[in-house]
PDB file of C-alpha atoms in Angstrom:
ATOM      1  CA  MET A   1      96.832  19.012 -40.251  1.00  0.00           C
ATOM      2  CA  THR A   2      99.732  19.276 -37.330  1.00  0.00           C
ATOM      3  CA  LEU A   3      98.237  16.690 -35.240  1.00  0.00           C
ATOM      4  CA  ALA A   4      97.925  14.518 -38.473  1.00  0.00           C
ATOM      5  CA  LEU A   5     101.590  15.114 -39.427  1.00  0.00           C
ATOM      6  CA  ARG A   6     102.813  14.778 -35.692  1.00  0.00           C
ATOM      7  CA  GLY A   7     106.468  13.673 -35.673  1.00  0.00           C
ATOM      8  CA  THR A   8     106.982  15.270 -39.078  1.00  0.00           C
ATOM      9  CA  GLU A   9     110.161  17.138 -39.727  1.00  0.00           C
ATOM     10  CA  THR A  10     109.604  20.955 -39.672  1.00  0.00           C
ATOM     11  CA  ASP A  11     110.267  21.684 -43.246  1.00  0.00           C
ATOM     12  CA  VAL A  12     107.768  19.114 -44.733  1.00  0.00           C
ATOM     13  CA  LEU A  13     105.207  20.009 -41.730  1.00  0.00           C
ATOM     14  CA  ALA A  14     105.529  23.707 -43.386  1.00  0.00           C
ATOM     15  CA  ASP A  15     105.247  22.710 -46.674  1.00  0.00           C
ATOM     16  CA  ALA A  16     102.261  20.497 -46.202  1.00  0.00           C
ATOM     17  CA  ARG A  17     100.662  23.371 -44.069  1.00  0.00           C
ATOM     18  CA  LEU A  18     101.266  25.924 -46.645  1.00  0.00           C
ATOM     19  CA  ILE A  19      99.969  23.912 -49.500  1.00  0.00           C
ATOM     20  CA  GLY A  20      96.844  22.941 -47.039  1.00  0.00           C
ATOM     21  CA  SER A  21      96.145  26.496 -46.749  1.00  0.00           C
ATOM     22  CA  GLU A  22      96.443  27.379 -50.508  1.00  0.00           C
ATOM     23  CA  LEU A  23      94.086  24.660 -51.777  1.00  0.00           C
ATOM     24  CA  ALA A  24      91.697  25.416 -48.754  1.00  0.00           C
ATOM     25  CA  THR A  25      91.764  28.907 -49.666  1.00  0.00           C
ATOM     26  CA  ASN A  26      91.158  28.180 -53.175  1.00  0.00           C
ATOM     27  CA  ALA A  27      88.228  26.193 -52.267  1.00  0.00           C
ATOM     28  CA  PHE A  28      86.710  28.719 -50.032  1.00  0.00           C
ATOM     29  CA  VAL A  29      87.139  31.694 -52.394  1.00  0.00           C
ATOM     30  CA  SER A  30      86.135  29.780 -55.690  1.00  0.00           C
ATOM     31  CA  GLY A  31      83.827  26.890 -54.514  1.00  0.00           C
ATOM     32  CA  SER A  32      80.908  26.417 -52.472  1.00  0.00           C
ATOM     33  CA  PRO A  33      80.083  24.507 -49.341  1.00  0.00           C
ATOM     34  CA  PRO A  34      80.675  22.089 -48.125  1.00  0.00           C
ATOM     35  CA  LEU A  35      84.799  22.393 -47.842  1.00  0.00           C
ATOM     36  CA  VAL A  36      86.612  19.242 -46.917  1.00  0.00           C
ATOM     37  CA  LEU A  37      90.138  19.068 -46.074  1.00  0.00           C
ATOM     38  CA  CYS A  38      91.917  15.616 -45.459  1.00  0.00           C
ATOM     39  CA  VAL A  39      95.486  14.554 -44.794  1.00  0.00           C
ATOM     40  CA  ASP A  40      96.781  11.201 -45.135  1.00  0.00           C
ATOM     41  CA  ARG A  41     100.333  10.088 -43.849  1.00  0.00           C
ATOM     42  CA  ARG A  42     102.099   6.783 -45.113  1.00  0.00           C
ATOM     43  CA  ASN A  43     105.229   5.626 -44.080  1.00  0.00           C
ATOM     44  CA  LEU A  44     106.420   3.545 -47.065  1.00  0.00           C
ATOM     45  CA  ALA A  45     108.465   0.204 -46.925  1.00  0.00           C
ATOM     46  CA  SER A  46     111.371   2.391 -48.827  1.00  0.00           C
ATOM     47  CA  GLY A  47     111.822   4.500 -45.584  1.00  0.00           C
ATOM     48  CA  ARG A  48     109.996   7.390 -47.439  1.00  0.00           C
ATOM     49  CA  LEU A  49     107.194   9.402 -45.857  1.00  0.00           C
ATOM     50  CA  GLU A  50     104.300  10.146 -48.092  1.00  0.00           C
ATOM     51  CA  ILE A  51     101.668  12.722 -47.531  1.00  0.00           C
ATOM     52  CA  GLU A  52      98.399  13.366 -49.198  1.00  0.00           C
ATOM     53  CA  ILE A  53      96.540  16.281 -49.213  1.00  0.00           C
ATOM     54  CA  THR A  54      92.869  16.386 -50.508  1.00  0.00           C
ATOM     55  CA  VAL A  55      90.271  19.047 -50.581  1.00  0.00           C
ATOM     56  CA  THR A  56      86.758  19.024 -52.076  1.00  0.00           C
ATOM     57  CA  ASP A  57      84.016  21.428 -52.301  1.00  0.00           C
ATOM     58  CA  GLY A  58      80.509  21.711 -53.692  1.00  0.00           C
ATOM     59  CA  GLY A  59      81.513  22.682 -56.806  1.00  0.00           C
ATOM     60  CA  CYS A  60      82.863  25.572 -59.178  1.00  0.00           C
ATOM     61  CA  SER A  61      81.323  27.021 -62.510  1.00  0.00           C
ATOM     62  CA  ARG A  62      85.223  27.666 -63.304  1.00  0.00           C
ATOM     63  CA  PRO A  63      87.142  25.174 -65.373  1.00  0.00           C
ATOM     64  CA  ALA A  64      90.307  24.422 -63.721  1.00  0.00           C
ATOM     65  CA  PRO A  65      93.543  25.747 -65.466  1.00  0.00           C
ATOM     66  CA  ALA A  66      95.471  23.032 -67.421  1.00  0.00           C
ATOM     67  CA  SER A  67      98.721  24.579 -65.510  1.00  0.00           C
ATOM     68  CA  PRO A  68      99.140  27.217 -63.092  1.00  0.00           C
ATOM     69  CA  THR A  69     100.468  30.418 -64.279  1.00  0.00           C
ATOM     70  CA  ALA A  70     101.918  33.386 -62.245  1.00  0.00           C
ATOM     71  CA  PRO A  71     100.020  36.377 -61.517  1.00  0.00           C
ATOM     72  CA  ASP A  72     101.380  39.968 -62.128  1.00  0.00           C
ATOM     73  CA  GLU A  73     103.875  41.032 -59.733  1.00  0.00           C
ATOM     74  CA  GLN A  74     101.531  43.428 -58.113  1.00  0.00           C
ATOM     75  CA  ALA A  75      98.432  40.956 -57.736  1.00  0.00           C
ATOM     76  CA  GLU A  76      97.071  40.337 -54.364  1.00  0.00           C
ATOM     77  CA  SER A  77      96.267  36.640 -55.228  1.00  0.00           C
ATOM     78  CA  GLY A  78      96.684  34.068 -57.774  1.00  0.00           C
ATOM     79  CA  ARG A  79      99.967  32.367 -56.242  1.00  0.00           C
ATOM     80  CA  GLY A  80      98.168  29.018 -54.831  1.00  0.00           C
ATOM     81  CA  LEU A  81      98.447  26.583 -57.503  1.00  0.00           C
ATOM     82  CA  VAL A  82     102.154  28.100 -58.194  1.00  0.00           C
ATOM     83  CA  ILE A  83     103.142  27.477 -54.575  1.00  0.00           C
ATOM     84  CA  VAL A  84     101.216  24.063 -54.812  1.00  0.00           C
ATOM     85  CA  ASP A  85     103.161  22.953 -58.247  1.00  0.00           C
ATOM     86  CA  ALA A  86     106.629  24.203 -56.846  1.00  0.00           C
ATOM     87  CA  LEU A  87     106.269  22.475 -53.327  1.00  0.00           C
ATOM     88  CA  ALA A  88     104.304  19.226 -54.424  1.00  0.00           C
ATOM     89  CA  ASP A  89     105.898  15.980 -55.909  1.00  0.00           C
ATOM     90  CA  ALA A  90     102.281  15.675 -58.079  1.00  0.00           C
ATOM     91  CA  TRP A  91      98.958  17.230 -57.998  1.00  0.00           C
ATOM     92  CA  SER A  92      95.755  17.656 -59.599  1.00  0.00           C
ATOM     93  CA  LEU A  93      92.678  19.958 -59.864  1.00  0.00           C
ATOM     94  CA  THR A  94      89.162  19.120 -61.038  1.00  0.00           C
ATOM     95  CA  THR A  95      86.391  21.375 -60.747  1.00  0.00           C
ATOM     96  CA  GLY A  96      82.586  20.878 -61.868  1.00  0.00           C
ATOM     97  CA  ALA A  97      79.167  22.541 -60.889  1.00  0.00           C
ATOM     98  CA  ASN A  98      78.497  19.409 -58.534  1.00  0.00           C
ATOM     99  CA  GLY A  99      82.023  19.151 -56.610  1.00  0.00           C
ATOM    100  CA  SER A 100      85.447  20.238 -57.304  1.00  0.00           C
ATOM    101  CA  ARG A 101      88.804  18.213 -55.795  1.00  0.00           C
ATOM    102  CA  ALA A 102      92.337  19.260 -55.293  1.00  0.00           C
ATOM    103  CA  TRP A 103      94.822  16.994 -54.553  1.00  0.00           C
ATOM    104  CA  CYS A 104      98.470  16.782 -54.193  1.00  0.00           C
ATOM    105  CA  ARG A 105     101.216  14.489 -52.738  1.00  0.00           C
ATOM    106  CA  LEU A 106     104.644  15.290 -50.722  1.00  0.00           C
ATOM    107  CA  THR A 107     107.243  12.610 -50.815  1.00  0.00           C
ATOM    108  CA  HIS A 108     109.889  12.861 -48.144  1.00  0.00           C
ATOM    109  CA  ARG A 109     112.904  10.873 -47.014  1.00  0.00           C
ATOM    110  CA  PRO A 110     113.320  11.276 -43.069  1.00  0.00           C
ATOM    111  CA  CYS A 111     117.158  12.686 -42.221  1.00  0.00           C
ATOM    112  CA  PRO A 112     119.105   9.931 -40.026  1.00  0.00           C
ATOM    113  CA  SER A 113     119.024  11.985 -36.992  1.00  0.00           C
ATOM    114  CA  SER A 114     115.043  12.704 -37.132  1.00  0.00           C
ATOM    115  CA  ALA A 115     113.773   8.905 -38.302  1.00  0.00           C
ATOM    116  CA  GLY A 116     112.734   8.120 -34.748  1.00  0.00           C
ATOM    117  CA  ALA A 117     111.018  11.372 -34.237  1.00  0.00           C
TER     118      ALA A 117
END
């Protein structure tokens, strides 16, 4: 992910890494092989940077939640989709016995001082 997003501002890179980690972890824990992580980066004509992160796996028997819910304070897991929902501009999760797909989009307007980075 770091290579695909080379030159991206630190805060956006940190958000993308965290989201990628959460989606991949969910696929690893809840899905089945193979697990594939894809990162697409587009520089839009408006000057914005759009990052799409997609994780697919071989399938999951649990249905996708309609919306993320925060776990109990003491819970050791269950915050992944809450984090994705808070950081991503758009996201979706589709699960099924033959394959699951989690997708999100981050859109960012670079700061003028880092536009040439």
